[in-house]
C-alpha cells in the first residue's frame, strides 16, 4: 500500500456561505447510496470487503454535522456539477473521514474514530459484501487497491462524480490531501474505465450475506452462561474449529456440518473420468473430460480448493459470469485439472452446471482466487477449451481430449496464415489475449482455432473462463467460422467483440443481412448484424454494423440488449447511419433484413422507399426515427430505438 499525505483541513471563516443542517440531512438521505459507494471505493482495501461495507455506511451516516445549527460552507463544497450545497458538504465530510481511515496508527497517539471498527451499524451473525463483478471489475479493483488513498479519491471524483480537473483539485485540498498533484498523477496511471465504478462490484448498498461461524457463536453463548468456567470454555472454543484453518487454506471457518457438505469437501469422493471415456461416450461435453495435471493426487490442494469453493474467505477474490451462482457444490464435483501453471497452483472443477477454477500462489494461500462460469448445455464446440491461466497479456487453455490440433490466428487479418500452438498434456502454450488489451485503437484480434478431426472451430477469449464460439450465417443456420469465406466475413467486425466482453457470452454470430448501393456512385456497402448469445439465456447483445467500401473496420450503427433481433426467434433487423459521400454530401442510409418490404424515416430526416435499403439526403448531425414494413405486414422499428 502506498503512503499518503493528508493534512489538517482548514477551518472555515465566518464570512463563508452557510448550509443549514436540515438541508445537509435531506441531501444525505437522497444521495445515500451514492455517498456509500464513494466511501467504499476510497476506503483502504486491506480492511476486507465486509468491514469496508460497514465502515462506508458508518462514515456516511456520521457525515451529518452534529447539532441543528447552521454550519459554514467551505469553498470546495460549491465545486462540481452538483449545485446542491448540502450534498457537496456531506460528500466532503465522507471523503475526509474515508481518507483518515487509511492513515497509519501511531504509538502514543489516539486513533481517529474512522480508523477503528465502526460501532454502528453492526451485523450479528452475518458477513455482508457487494455482489461479485466480472473480470473487468476485478482488474479495476486490484488497480485501485495499489493506489494511495488520495489517488483513489482522485480517480473516484473524476469517474464517479464526473468532476472537472480543477474541481477535483479543490475538493482534494479541502479534504486535507497535502500532495494533490501527486494524487492526480497516480490516478492518471489507471485506465479510465469510469463506467465500471457504477457496477454492482462496488455497490455497498446491494449486498450478499453469508453466516458467520454458527457453531462457534452457539458455543460463545454457552460460555457466557457458564461464567465461572470461562477459561475452560474459551479453551474448548479455540480448539473447536479443528482443521478448518490449516487444511482448508483460505476458506472461511465451517458453519455447517452435515453428511452432504462433508462429502462435497472430501477429495477422495471427487469424480474422476477415465482417460478414454470420451471415445465411447454418447456425450461430448465437460462430463467426459479426464482429470489431468501433475497434482491430481495432491489431496491437500484439492481439499483447499473444495473448501474455498464451499466457504470462500474474505481475502479470496471471487468472480462469476452474469447469471452464474457462486455457492458451493451440492455434491462431489468432477475433477478436470490440478497442476502447476506459471507461478500458481490451479484446480479446475465441474459440477454439471458450472466450471470453477481455484488458483493459489505456489508459496502459500494468500491471494487465492475463485472464478465461476456457467456451462450448462455445452456441446462439443463450447466444451473445446477452458481458460487455465492469465498472465500479463497472455492466456493458456486446457483443451478437450478430442482436440487434436490448436493454432492462433488474427481474426482481423483473414488472409494471414494460422500459427501452430503447442499442446502438452492438454495445456496450450501461451497466446496473446484480446481480453487483456486496453481500450483504444484496435488493429488485431487474436483467436484460438481448434480442430478435432471432424471440423475446425474458432473461439475468442472475452475475459471469462470459457472462450466464446464464433459463427457466421443467418439466424437458425449459423455455422462455425471456418474457411476463407467465414474468416473474411468476420474480419471487418473482429474488434466489435470488445463490446461483449465479460457478459457471460456463449457464442457470437455475424450475419450480412443487407447489401446497399451507395449514392454518388460510391460503390457498395455491407450491413452486418452481430449477435452475442449468453449461457444464462438473457442479456443478449446485438450490434448492427455498417461497412463502407475501402474501410478496414465496420462501424456500429445501432446496438441493443435483451432483444430478439437477428436471432432464430425473430430474424429481422433495421438500422440506419449518417454517411458522408466522397462528393462531400451527407446521407441517411438505412437497411433492413431481406424480407423488409419498405422503410420510412421521420424526424429531422423525412423519406421513404420500397425495398430493404434506403438513402435520403440529410444534414450533418441530423437525428431520425426508422420504421420498416415486412412482407407479412408487420412493422419493425430501428434497433435500439
Coordinates of C-alpha atoms in Angstrom, one line a residue:
X1 CA 0.0 0.0 0.0
X2 CA 1.4 3.4 -0.9
X3 CA 1.8 6.0 1.7
X4 CA -0.4 9.1 1.6
X5 CA -0.2 12.6 2.9
X6 CA -3.4 14.1 4.4
X7 CA -3.1 17.4 6.0
X8 CA -5.4 19.0 8.6
X9 CA -8.2 20.7 6.8
X10 CA -8.6 24.5 7.1
X11 CA -11.2 26.0 9.4
X12 CA -13.9 27.9 7.7
X13 CA -14.3 31.5 8.2
X14 CA -17.5 33.2 9.4
X15 CA -17.5 35.1 6.1
X16 CA -18.1 31.8 4.1
X17 CA -21.6 30.9 3.0
X18 CA -23.6 28.5 5.2
X19 CA -25.5 25.3 4.8
X20 CA -28.5 24.6 7.0
X21 CA -28.2 21.3 8.8
X22 CA -31.7 20.2 7.6
X23 CA -30.5 20.8 4.0
X24 CA -27.5 18.6 4.6
X25 CA -29.7 15.9 6.1
X26 CA -32.0 15.9 3.1
X27 CA -29.1 15.6 0.7
X28 CA -27.6 12.7 2.7
X29 CA -30.9 10.8 2.7
X30 CA -31.5 11.5 -1.0
X31 CA -28.0 10.5 -2.2
X32 CA -27.2 7.9 0.5
X33 CA -26.3 5.0 -1.9
X34 CA -24.0 7.2 -4.0
X35 CA -22.2 8.5 -0.9
X36 CA -21.8 5.0 0.5
X37 CA -20.4 3.8 -2.9
X38 CA -17.9 6.7 -2.8
X39 CA -16.7 5.8 0.7
X40 CA -16.4 2.1 -0.2
X41 CA -14.2 2.9 -3.2
X42 CA -11.9 5.3 -1.2
X43 CA -11.5 3.2 1.9
X44 CA -8.4 1.0 2.1
X45 CA -8.9 -2.5 0.6
X46 CA -6.8 -4.0 3.4
X47 CA -9.9 -3.7 5.7
X48 CA -11.6 -6.6 3.8
X49 CA -14.9 -6.3 2.0
X50 CA -17.2 -6.9 4.9
X51 CA -15.6 -4.3 7.2
X52 CA -15.3 -1.8 4.2
X53 CA -19.1 -2.1 3.7
X54 CA -19.9 -1.4 7.4
X55 CA -17.3 1.4 7.6
X56 CA -18.6 3.0 4.4
X57 CA -22.1 3.1 5.9
X58 CA -20.8 4.4 9.3
X59 CA -18.8 7.2 7.7
X60 CA -21.7 8.3 5.6
X61 CA -24.1 8.3 8.5
X62 CA -21.6 10.3 10.6
X63 CA -21.2 12.9 7.8
X64 CA -24.2 14.8 9.0
X65 CA -23.0 17.7 11.2
X66 CA -23.8 17.5 14.9
X67 CA -26.5 19.7 16.2
X68 CA -29.2 21.6 14.4
X69 CA -27.4 24.9 13.8
X70 CA -26.2 26.5 10.5
X71 CA -22.7 25.4 9.6
X72 CA -20.2 27.3 7.4
X73 CA -19.8 26.2 3.8
X74 CA -16.2 26.0 2.6
X75 CA -15.3 26.8 -1.0
X76 CA -14.9 23.1 -2.0
X77 CA -18.5 22.5 -1.3
X78 CA -19.5 24.6 -4.2
X79 CA -17.4 22.7 -6.7
X80 CA -18.7 20.2 -9.3
X81 CA -21.7 19.5 -11.4
X82 CA -24.0 19.1 -8.4
X83 CA -25.0 22.5 -7.3
X84 CA -26.7 21.3 -4.1
X85 CA -24.5 22.7 -1.3
X86 CA -26.0 20.2 1.1
X87 CA -24.8 17.3 -1.0
X88 CA -21.3 18.8 -1.6
X89 CA -20.9 19.4 2.2
X90 CA -21.7 15.8 3.2
X91 CA -19.6 14.4 0.2
X92 CA -16.6 16.3 1.5
X93 CA -17.1 15.1 5.1
X94 CA -17.4 11.5 3.8
X95 CA -14.3 11.8 1.7
X96 CA -12.3 13.4 4.5
X97 CA -13.1 10.6 7.0
X98 CA -12.5 7.9 4.4
X99 CA -9.0 9.3 3.8
X100 CA -8.4 9.4 7.6
X101 CA -9.2 5.7 7.8
X102 CA -6.2 4.9 5.7
X103 CA -3.7 6.8 7.9
X104 CA -1.3 4.5 9.8
X105 CA -1.8 4.1 13.6
X106 CA 1.0 5.8 15.6
X107 CA 2.2 4.9 19.1
X108 CA 1.2 7.3 21.9
X109 CA -1.4 9.0 19.6
X110 CA -5.1 8.3 20.0
X111 CA -6.5 6.8 16.8
X112 CA -9.2 8.8 15.0
X113 CA -12.7 7.4 15.0
X114 CA -12.6 6.4 11.3
X115 CA -9.5 4.3 11.9
X116 CA -11.4 2.0 14.3
X117 CA -14.0 -0.7 13.6
X118 CA -17.4 1.0 13.4
X119 CA -19.7 0.9 16.4
X120 CA -22.8 1.4 14.2
X121 CA -24.0 -0.1 12.0
X122 CA -23.3 -3.6 13.2
X123 CA -24.4 -7.0 12.0
X124 CA -24.6 -10.0 14.2
X125 CA -24.3 -13.5 12.7
X126 CA -23.8 -12.2 9.1
X127 CA -21.0 -11.1 6.9
X128 CA -22.0 -8.6 4.2
X129 CA -20.2 -7.8 1.0
X130 CA -21.1 -6.5 -2.5
X131 CA -22.0 -8.8 -5.3
X132 CA -19.1 -10.1 -7.4
X133 CA -18.5 -8.5 -10.7
X134 CA -16.8 -9.7 -13.8
X135 CA -13.1 -9.8 -14.9
X136 CA -13.1 -6.1 -15.7
X137 CA -14.4 -5.0 -12.3
X138 CA -11.9 -7.3 -10.6
X139 CA -9.0 -5.9 -12.6
X140 CA -10.1 -2.3 -11.7
X141 CA -10.4 -3.2 -8.0
X142 CA -6.9 -4.5 -8.0
X143 CA -5.5 -1.4 -9.7
X144 CA -7.3 0.9 -7.2
X145 CA -6.0 -1.2 -4.3
X146 CA -2.5 -0.5 -5.4
X147 CA -3.1 3.3 -5.2
X148 CA -2.8 5.5 -2.1
X149 CA -6.0 6.8 -0.5
X150 CA -5.7 10.3 -2.1
X151 CA -5.1 8.8 -5.6
X152 CA -8.2 6.5 -5.2
X153 CA -10.1 9.6 -4.1
X154 CA -8.9 11.5 -7.2
X155 CA -9.9 8.6 -9.5
X156 CA -13.4 8.3 -7.9
X157 CA -14.0 12.1 -8.0
X158 CA -13.2 12.0 -11.7
X159 CA -15.0 8.9 -12.7
X160 CA -18.0 8.6 -10.2
X161 CA -18.6 12.2 -9.5
X162 CA -17.7 13.4 -13.0
X163 CA -15.9 16.5 -11.6
X164 CA -13.7 18.7 -13.8
X165 CA -10.0 18.6 -13.1
X166 CA -9.9 21.9 -11.3
X167 CA -12.8 21.0 -9.0
X168 CA -11.1 17.7 -8.2
X169 CA -8.0 19.6 -7.1
X170 CA -10.2 21.9 -4.9
X171 CA -12.1 19.1 -3.3
X172 CA -8.9 17.1 -2.5
X173 CA -7.2 20.1 -1.0
X174 CA -10.2 20.8 1.2
X175 CA -10.4 17.1 2.2
X176 CA -6.9 17.5 3.6
X177 CA -4.7 16.0 0.9
X178 CA -1.2 17.5 1.1
X179 CA 0.1 16.3 -2.2
X180 CA -2.8 16.9 -4.6
X181 CA -0.6 16.9 -7.7
X182 CA 0.9 13.5 -6.8
X183 CA -2.5 12.0 -6.2
X184 CA -3.7 13.2 -9.6
X185 CA -0.6 11.8 -11.3
X186 CA -1.1 8.4 -9.7
X187 CA -4.8 8.3 -10.5
X188 CA -4.0 9.1 -14.1
X189 CA -1.9 5.9 -14.5
X190 CA -5.1 3.8 -14.0
X191 CA -7.1 3.3 -17.3
X192 CA -10.2 5.5 -17.5
X193 CA -12.8 2.7 -17.1
X194 CA -15.1 5.0 -15.2
X195 CA -18.3 3.2 -16.2
X196 CA -17.2 0.2 -14.0
X197 CA -17.5 2.4 -10.9
X198 CA -21.3 2.1 -11.2
X199 CA -21.2 -1.7 -11.3
X200 CA -22.6 -4.0 -8.5
X201 CA -19.0 -4.9 -7.6
X202 CA -18.7 -1.5 -5.8
X203 CA -22.3 -1.1 -4.6
X204 CA -22.1 -1.3 -0.8
X205 CA -25.9 -1.0 -0.6
X206 CA -26.9 -4.0 -2.7
X207 CA -25.3 -6.8 -0.6
X208 CA -24.8 -10.5 -0.3
X209 CA -24.9 -12.2 3.1
X210 CA -23.2 -15.2 4.5
X211 CA -23.4 -16.5 8.0
X212 CA -20.5 -16.3 10.4
X213 CA -19.3 -19.4 12.2
X214 CA -22.6 -20.8 13.6
X215 CA -21.1 -23.4 15.8
X216 CA -18.6 -21.0 17.4
X217 CA -21.4 -18.5 18.0
X218 CA -23.5 -21.1 19.8
X219 CA -20.5 -22.1 21.9
X220 CA -19.9 -18.5 22.9
X221 CA -23.4 -18.2 24.2
X222 CA -22.9 -21.3 26.4
X223 CA -19.6 -19.8 27.6
X224 CA -21.4 -16.6 28.7
X225 CA -23.9 -18.6 30.7
X226 CA -21.1 -20.6 32.3
X227 CA -19.1 -17.5 33.5
X228 CA -17.5 -19.5 36.3
X229 CA -15.8 -21.8 33.8
X230 CA -14.8 -19.1 31.3
X231 CA -11.2 -20.1 30.8
X232 CA -12.1 -23.8 30.2
X233 CA -14.9 -22.9 27.8
X234 CA -12.7 -20.5 25.9
X235 CA -10.0 -23.1 25.6
X236 CA -12.5 -25.6 24.2
X237 CA -13.8 -22.9 21.8
X238 CA -10.3 -22.3 20.4
X239 CA -10.0 -26.0 19.6
X240 CA -13.4 -26.4 18.1
X241 CA -12.7 -25.3 14.5
X242 CA -10.4 -28.3 14.3
X243 CA -8.6 -28.5 11.0
X244 CA -10.6 -25.7 9.3
X245 CA -7.8 -23.1 9.4
X246 CA -5.0 -25.3 8.2
X247 CA -6.1 -27.9 5.6
X248 CA -8.8 -25.6 4.3
X249 CA -6.4 -22.8 3.4
X250 CA -8.1 -19.5 2.5
X251 CA -11.6 -20.9 3.2
X252 CA -13.8 -19.4 5.9
X253 CA -14.4 -21.4 9.1
X254 CA -17.1 -24.1 8.6
X255 CA -20.6 -23.0 9.6
X256 CA -22.5 -26.3 8.9
X257 CA -21.6 -29.9 9.3
X258 CA -23.8 -32.5 7.6
X259 CA -23.0 -35.6 5.6
X260 CA -23.7 -33.9 2.2
X261 CA -21.5 -30.9 3.0
X262 CA -18.7 -33.2 4.2
X263 CA -18.9 -35.4 1.2
X264 CA -18.6 -32.4 -1.1
X265 CA -15.3 -31.5 0.7
X266 CA -13.7 -34.9 0.5
X267 CA -11.0 -35.1 -2.2
X268 CA -11.4 -38.9 -2.2
X269 CA -15.0 -38.6 -3.5
X270 CA -14.2 -36.3 -6.5
X271 CA -15.5 -37.7 -9.7
X272 CA -12.6 -38.8 -12.0
X273 CA -13.4 -39.9 -15.6
X274 CA -11.3 -42.5 -17.3
X275 CA -8.9 -41.0 -19.9
X276 CA -10.5 -42.9 -22.8
X277 CA -14.2 -42.4 -21.7
X278 CA -14.9 -39.7 -24.2
X279 CA -14.1 -42.0 -27.1
X280 CA -17.0 -44.4 -26.4
X281 CA -19.5 -42.0 -24.6
X282 CA -22.6 -40.7 -26.4
X283 CA -21.8 -37.3 -24.8
X284 CA -19.2 -34.8 -25.9
X285 CA -19.1 -32.2 -23.1
X286 CA -17.2 -31.4 -19.9
X287 CA -18.7 -34.5 -18.2
X288 CA -16.3 -36.8 -20.2
X289 CA -13.1 -34.8 -19.7
X290 CA -10.5 -36.8 -17.8
X291 CA -8.6 -35.5 -14.8
X292 CA -5.3 -34.1 -16.0
X293 CA -2.3 -32.3 -14.4
X294 CA 0.7 -33.2 -12.2
X295 CA -1.2 -32.5 -9.0
X296 CA -4.3 -34.6 -9.4
X297 CA -3.1 -36.7 -6.5
X298 CA -2.4 -33.8 -4.1
X299 CA -5.2 -34.3 -1.6
X300 CA -4.2 -31.2 0.4
X301 CA -4.5 -28.9 -2.6
X302 CA -7.8 -30.5 -3.6
X303 CA -9.1 -30.1 -0.1
X304 CA -8.3 -26.4 -0.1
X305 CA -9.9 -25.9 -3.5
X306 CA -13.1 -27.6 -2.3
X307 CA -13.2 -25.8 1.0
X308 CA -12.7 -22.4 -0.6
X309 CA -15.5 -23.2 -3.2
X310 CA -17.8 -24.1 -0.3
X311 CA -16.8 -21.2 2.0
X312 CA -14.6 -18.5 0.4
X313 CA -12.9 -16.4 3.0
X314 CA -12.8 -12.6 2.9
X315 CA -9.4 -12.5 1.3
X316 CA -10.4 -14.7 -1.6
X317 CA -11.1 -12.9 -4.9
X318 CA -14.4 -14.3 -6.3
X319 CA -15.7 -13.6 -9.8
X320 CA -18.6 -15.1 -11.6
X321 CA -20.1 -14.6 -15.1
X322 CA -23.5 -12.9 -15.1
X323 CA -26.2 -15.3 -14.1
X324 CA -23.8 -17.8 -12.5
X325 CA -24.4 -18.8 -8.9
X326 CA -21.3 -18.8 -6.7
X327 CA -22.5 -21.1 -4.0
X328 CA -20.8 -24.4 -3.0
X329 CA -21.4 -27.7 -4.9
X330 CA -24.4 -29.8 -3.9
X331 CA -22.2 -32.9 -4.0
X332 CA -18.8 -34.1 -5.0
X333 CA -17.8 -32.3 -8.3
X334 CA -15.8 -33.7 -11.2
X335 CA -12.0 -33.0 -11.3
X336 CA -10.8 -31.7 -14.6
X337 CA -7.3 -30.4 -13.8
X338 CA -4.9 -29.9 -11.0
X339 CA -1.4 -28.8 -11.6
X340 CA 1.3 -26.0 -11.6
X341 CA 0.7 -23.3 -14.1
X342 CA 3.2 -20.5 -14.1
X343 CA 3.5 -19.1 -10.6
X344 CA 0.3 -20.7 -9.3
X345 CA -1.3 -24.0 -8.5
X346 CA -4.6 -24.4 -10.4
X347 CA -7.6 -26.7 -9.8
X348 CA -10.5 -26.8 -12.3
X349 CA -13.7 -28.5 -11.2
X350 CA -17.1 -29.1 -12.8
X351 CA -20.5 -29.7 -11.1
X352 CA -22.7 -30.2 -14.2
X353 CA -23.8 -26.6 -14.2
X354 CA -20.6 -24.6 -13.6
X355 CA -16.9 -24.6 -14.2
X356 CA -15.0 -23.5 -11.1
X357 CA -11.3 -22.5 -11.2
X358 CA -9.3 -22.3 -8.0
X359 CA -5.8 -20.7 -8.1
X360 CA -3.4 -20.1 -5.3
X361 CA 0.3 -18.9 -5.3
X362 CA 2.9 -21.7 -5.1
X363 CA 4.3 -20.2 -1.9
X364 CA 1.1 -20.1 0.1
X365 CA -2.6 -19.5 0.0
X366 CA -2.7 -15.7 0.5
X367 CA -4.1 -14.2 -2.7
X368 CA -6.2 -17.2 -3.6
X369 CA -8.8 -16.6 -6.4
X370 CA -12.0 -18.5 -7.3
X371 CA -13.7 -18.0 -10.7
X372 CA -17.1 -19.4 -11.9
X373 CA -18.6 -19.8 -15.3
X374 CA -21.9 -21.3 -16.3
X375 CA -21.6 -24.0 -18.9
X376 CA -24.9 -26.0 -18.7
X377 CA -25.9 -27.4 -22.1
X378 CA -22.4 -27.2 -23.6
X379 CA -21.8 -29.3 -26.6
X380 CA -18.6 -30.4 -28.2
X381 CA -17.9 -26.9 -29.6
X382 CA -18.5 -25.0 -26.4
X383 CA -16.6 -27.6 -24.4
X384 CA -13.5 -27.4 -26.5
X385 CA -11.4 -25.3 -24.1
X386 CA -11.3 -23.7 -20.7
X387 CA -9.0 -20.8 -19.7
X388 CA -6.3 -22.2 -17.4
X389 CA -4.2 -19.1 -16.7
X390 CA -4.0 -15.4 -17.4
X391 CA -0.6 -13.8 -17.0
X392 CA 0.2 -10.3 -18.3
X393 CA -1.4 -10.2 -21.7
X394 CA -1.3 -13.9 -22.4
X395 CA -3.7 -16.7 -21.8
X396 CA -3.3 -20.5 -21.6
X397 CA -6.1 -23.0 -22.3
X398 CA -6.9 -26.5 -21.2
X399 CA -8.3 -28.2 -24.3
X400 CA -10.8 -31.0 -24.6
X401 CA -9.4 -34.5 -25.0
X402 CA -10.8 -34.7 -28.6
X403 CA -8.9 -31.6 -29.7
X404 CA -6.1 -32.8 -32.0
X405 CA -4.6 -29.5 -33.1
X406 CA -4.6 -25.9 -31.9
X407 CA -3.5 -22.8 -33.7
X408 CA -3.6 -19.0 -33.4
X409 CA -4.9 -16.6 -36.0
X410 CA -5.6 -12.9 -36.3
X411 CA -9.3 -12.6 -36.9
X412 CA -8.8 -9.1 -38.4
X413 CA -6.4 -10.5 -41.0
X414 CA -8.2 -13.4 -42.7
X415 CA -5.5 -14.0 -45.3
X416 CA -2.7 -14.3 -42.7
X417 CA -1.8 -18.0 -42.0
X418 CA -2.6 -19.6 -38.7
X419 CA 0.3 -20.3 -36.4
X420 CA 0.5 -23.7 -34.7
X421 CA 0.1 -23.7 -30.9
X422 CA 1.8 -26.4 -28.9
X423 CA -0.4 -28.7 -26.7
X424 CA 1.3 -30.5 -23.8
X425 CA -0.9 -32.7 -21.6
X426 CA -4.0 -30.8 -22.9
X427 CA -2.4 -27.4 -22.0
X428 CA -1.7 -25.0 -24.8
X429 CA 1.3 -22.7 -25.0
X430 CA 0.5 -19.1 -24.1
X431 CA -1.0 -16.8 -26.7
X432 CA -1.9 -13.1 -26.7
X433 CA -5.4 -12.5 -25.3
X434 CA -7.6 -9.7 -26.8
X435 CA -9.3 -9.5 -23.4
X436 CA -6.2 -8.1 -21.9
X437 CA -6.0 -5.3 -24.5
X438 CA -6.5 -1.8 -23.2
X439 CA -9.5 0.1 -24.6
X440 CA -8.5 2.2 -27.7
X441 CA -7.3 1.6 -31.2
X442 CA -7.8 -2.0 -32.4
X443 CA -5.8 -3.4 -35.2
X444 CA -5.8 -7.1 -34.5
X445 CA -7.8 -9.7 -32.6
X446 CA -6.1 -13.0 -31.7
X447 CA -8.3 -16.0 -31.6
X448 CA -7.9 -19.7 -30.8
X449 CA -8.6 -22.2 -33.6
X450 CA -9.1 -25.9 -32.7
X451 CA -9.5 -29.0 -34.8
X452 CA -10.9 -32.3 -33.6
X453 CA -10.8 -34.4 -36.7
X454 CA -14.4 -33.7 -37.7
X455 CA -14.2 -29.9 -38.1
X456 CA -12.4 -26.7 -37.2
X457 CA -13.8 -24.1 -34.8
X458 CA -12.7 -20.5 -33.9
X459 CA -13.0 -19.2 -30.4
X460 CA -12.3 -15.9 -28.7
X461 CA -11.3 -15.0 -25.2
X462 CA -13.8 -12.5 -23.9
X463 CA -12.4 -12.3 -20.3
X464 CA -14.2 -15.3 -18.9
X465 CA -13.4 -18.9 -18.1
X466 CA -14.9 -20.4 -21.3
X467 CA -14.0 -18.8 -24.7
X468 CA -16.9 -17.8 -26.9
X469 CA -17.6 -19.7 -30.1
X470 CA -17.6 -17.6 -33.2
X471 CA -20.0 -18.4 -36.0
X472 CA -21.3 -16.9 -39.3
X473 CA -24.6 -17.3 -41.2
X474 CA -28.2 -16.3 -41.0
X475 CA -30.4 -16.9 -37.9
X476 CA -31.1 -20.5 -37.3
X477 CA -28.4 -21.5 -39.9
X478 CA -25.2 -20.3 -38.2
X479 CA -22.1 -22.4 -38.7
X480 CA -18.6 -22.4 -37.2
X481 CA -16.3 -19.8 -38.6
X482 CA -14.0 -21.9 -40.7
X483 CA -12.5 -21.5 -44.1
X484 CA -11.7 -18.4 -46.1
X485 CA -15.3 -17.2 -46.5
X486 CA -16.1 -17.3 -42.8
X487 CA -12.9 -15.6 -41.8
X488 CA -13.4 -12.8 -44.4
X489 CA -16.9 -12.3 -43.1
X490 CA -15.6 -11.7 -39.6
X491 CA -12.5 -9.6 -40.4
X492 CA -14.1 -6.1 -40.6
X493 CA -16.0 -6.7 -37.3
X494 CA -13.4 -8.5 -35.2
X495 CA -12.8 -5.5 -32.9
X496 CA -16.6 -5.2 -32.2
X497 CA -16.1 -8.3 -29.9
X498 CA -14.8 -5.8 -27.4
X499 CA -18.4 -4.7 -26.8
X500 CA -19.5 -8.1 -25.5
X501 CA -16.6 -8.8 -23.1
X502 CA -17.4 -10.2 -19.6
X503 CA -21.1 -10.6 -20.3
X504 CA -21.4 -14.4 -19.9
X505 CA -21.3 -14.9 -23.7
X506 CA -21.6 -18.4 -25.1
X507 CA -21.4 -17.7 -28.9
X508 CA -21.2 -14.7 -31.2
X509 CA -22.7 -14.8 -34.7
X510 CA -22.1 -12.4 -37.6
X511 CA -24.6 -12.2 -40.4
X512 CA -24.6 -10.0 -43.5
X513 CA -28.3 -9.1 -43.7
X514 CA -28.2 -6.4 -46.5
X515 CA -26.0 -5.1 -49.3
X516 CA -26.6 -1.5 -50.4
X517 CA -25.5 0.5 -53.5
X518 CA -24.3 3.9 -52.2
X519 CA -25.2 7.3 -53.6
X520 CA -22.9 9.4 -55.8
X521 CA -21.5 6.2 -57.4
X522 CA -19.6 5.4 -54.2
X523 CA -19.7 1.6 -54.5
X524 CA -21.5 -0.9 -52.4
X525 CA -21.7 -1.2 -48.6
X526 CA -22.4 -4.2 -46.4
X527 CA -24.8 -4.3 -43.4
X528 CA -24.0 -6.9 -40.8
X529 CA -25.7 -8.0 -37.6
X530 CA -23.6 -9.3 -34.8
X531 CA -25.5 -11.2 -32.0
X532 CA -23.9 -12.5 -28.8
X533 CA -25.9 -15.3 -27.1
X534 CA -25.3 -15.9 -23.4
X535 CA -25.2 -19.0 -21.2
X536 CA -28.0 -17.8 -19.0
X537 CA -30.4 -17.2 -21.9
X538 CA -30.8 -13.5 -21.2
X539 CA -28.8 -10.3 -21.7
X540 CA -28.2 -11.0 -25.4
X541 CA -26.3 -8.1 -27.1
X542 CA -27.0 -7.2 -30.7
X543 CA -24.9 -4.8 -32.9
X544 CA -25.9 -3.6 -36.4
X545 CA -22.7 -2.6 -38.2
X546 CA -22.1 -0.7 -41.5
X547 CA -19.0 -1.4 -43.7
X548 CA -18.3 1.1 -46.4
X549 CA -16.1 0.2 -49.4
X550 CA -12.4 0.9 -48.7
X551 CA -12.8 0.8 -44.9
X552 CA -10.8 -1.6 -42.8
X553 CA -13.3 -1.9 -39.9
X554 CA -17.0 -1.8 -39.7
X555 CA -18.9 1.0 -37.8
X556 CA -21.5 0.2 -35.2
X557 CA -24.7 1.9 -36.4
X558 CA -27.0 0.7 -33.6
X559 CA -27.0 -1.7 -30.6
X560 CA -29.4 -3.1 -28.1
X561 CA -29.6 -5.6 -25.3
X562 CA -32.2 -8.2 -24.4
X563 CA -33.8 -8.2 -27.8
X564 CA -34.8 -10.9 -30.3
X565 CA -33.4 -9.1 -33.4
X566 CA -31.1 -11.2 -35.6
X567 CA -32.0 -14.3 -33.6
X568 CA -33.7 -17.6 -34.5
X569 CA -37.0 -16.4 -32.9
X570 CA -37.0 -13.1 -34.8
X571 CA -34.6 -13.0 -37.8
X572 CA -35.3 -9.3 -38.5
X573 CA -33.3 -6.1 -38.0
X574 CA -33.4 -2.5 -39.2
X575 CA -30.7 0.1 -38.6
X576 CA -29.5 3.4 -40.0
X577 CA -26.4 5.6 -40.1
X578 CA -25.4 9.1 -41.2
X579 CA -22.8 8.8 -44.0
X580 CA -20.7 11.3 -45.9
X581 CA -20.1 10.5 -49.6
X582 CA -16.8 11.2 -51.4
X583 CA -18.7 14.1 -53.1
X584 CA -18.9 15.7 -49.6
X585 CA -22.7 15.2 -49.3
X586 CA -24.4 13.7 -46.2
X587 CA -27.0 10.9 -46.4
X588 CA -29.1 8.9 -44.0
X589 CA -28.6 5.3 -45.0
X590 CA -30.9 2.6 -43.7
X591 CA -31.1 -1.2 -44.3
X592 CA -33.4 -3.9 -43.1
X593 CA -33.2 -7.7 -43.4
X594 CA -34.1 -9.1 -46.8
X595 CA -37.9 -9.6 -46.0
X596 CA -38.3 -5.9 -45.4
X597 CA -40.7 -4.5 -48.0
X598 CA -40.4 -0.8 -47.3
X599 CA -38.6 1.7 -45.0
X600 CA -39.8 5.1 -43.8
X601 CA -37.8 7.7 -41.8
X602 CA -39.3 10.6 -39.7
X603 CA -37.9 13.4 -37.6
X604 CA -35.1 15.6 -38.9
X605 CA -34.9 13.5 -42.0
X606 CA -38.1 12.5 -43.8
X607 CA -38.2 10.0 -46.6
X608 CA -39.4 6.5 -47.6
X609 CA -38.7 3.9 -50.2
X610 CA -39.6 0.4 -51.2
X611 CA -37.2 -2.5 -50.6
X612 CA -34.9 -3.2 -47.7
X613 CA -32.5 -0.3 -48.2
X614 CA -33.0 3.5 -48.2
X615 CA -30.8 6.5 -48.9
X616 CA -32.0 10.0 -48.1
X617 CA -30.2 13.4 -48.3
X618 CA -29.6 14.7 -44.8
X619 CA -27.7 17.3 -42.8
X620 CA -24.7 16.5 -40.6
X621 CA -25.8 15.5 -37.1
X622 CA -29.5 15.0 -38.1
X623 CA -31.5 12.5 -36.0
X624 CA -34.3 10.5 -37.3
X625 CA -36.6 7.5 -36.4
X626 CA -36.9 4.4 -38.6
X627 CA -39.8 2.2 -39.3
X628 CA -39.9 -0.8 -41.6
X629 CA -42.7 -2.9 -43.0
X630 CA -42.2 -6.6 -43.5
X631 CA -43.7 -8.6 -46.3
X632 CA -46.3 -10.1 -43.9
X633 CA -47.5 -6.7 -42.9
X634 CA -45.8 -6.4 -39.6
X635 CA -43.7 -3.3 -38.7
X636 CA -40.3 -3.1 -37.1
X637 CA -38.5 -0.2 -35.5
X638 CA -34.9 0.7 -35.7
X639 CA -32.6 -1.4 -33.5
X640 CA -32.2 0.2 -30.1
X641 CA -35.0 2.8 -30.6

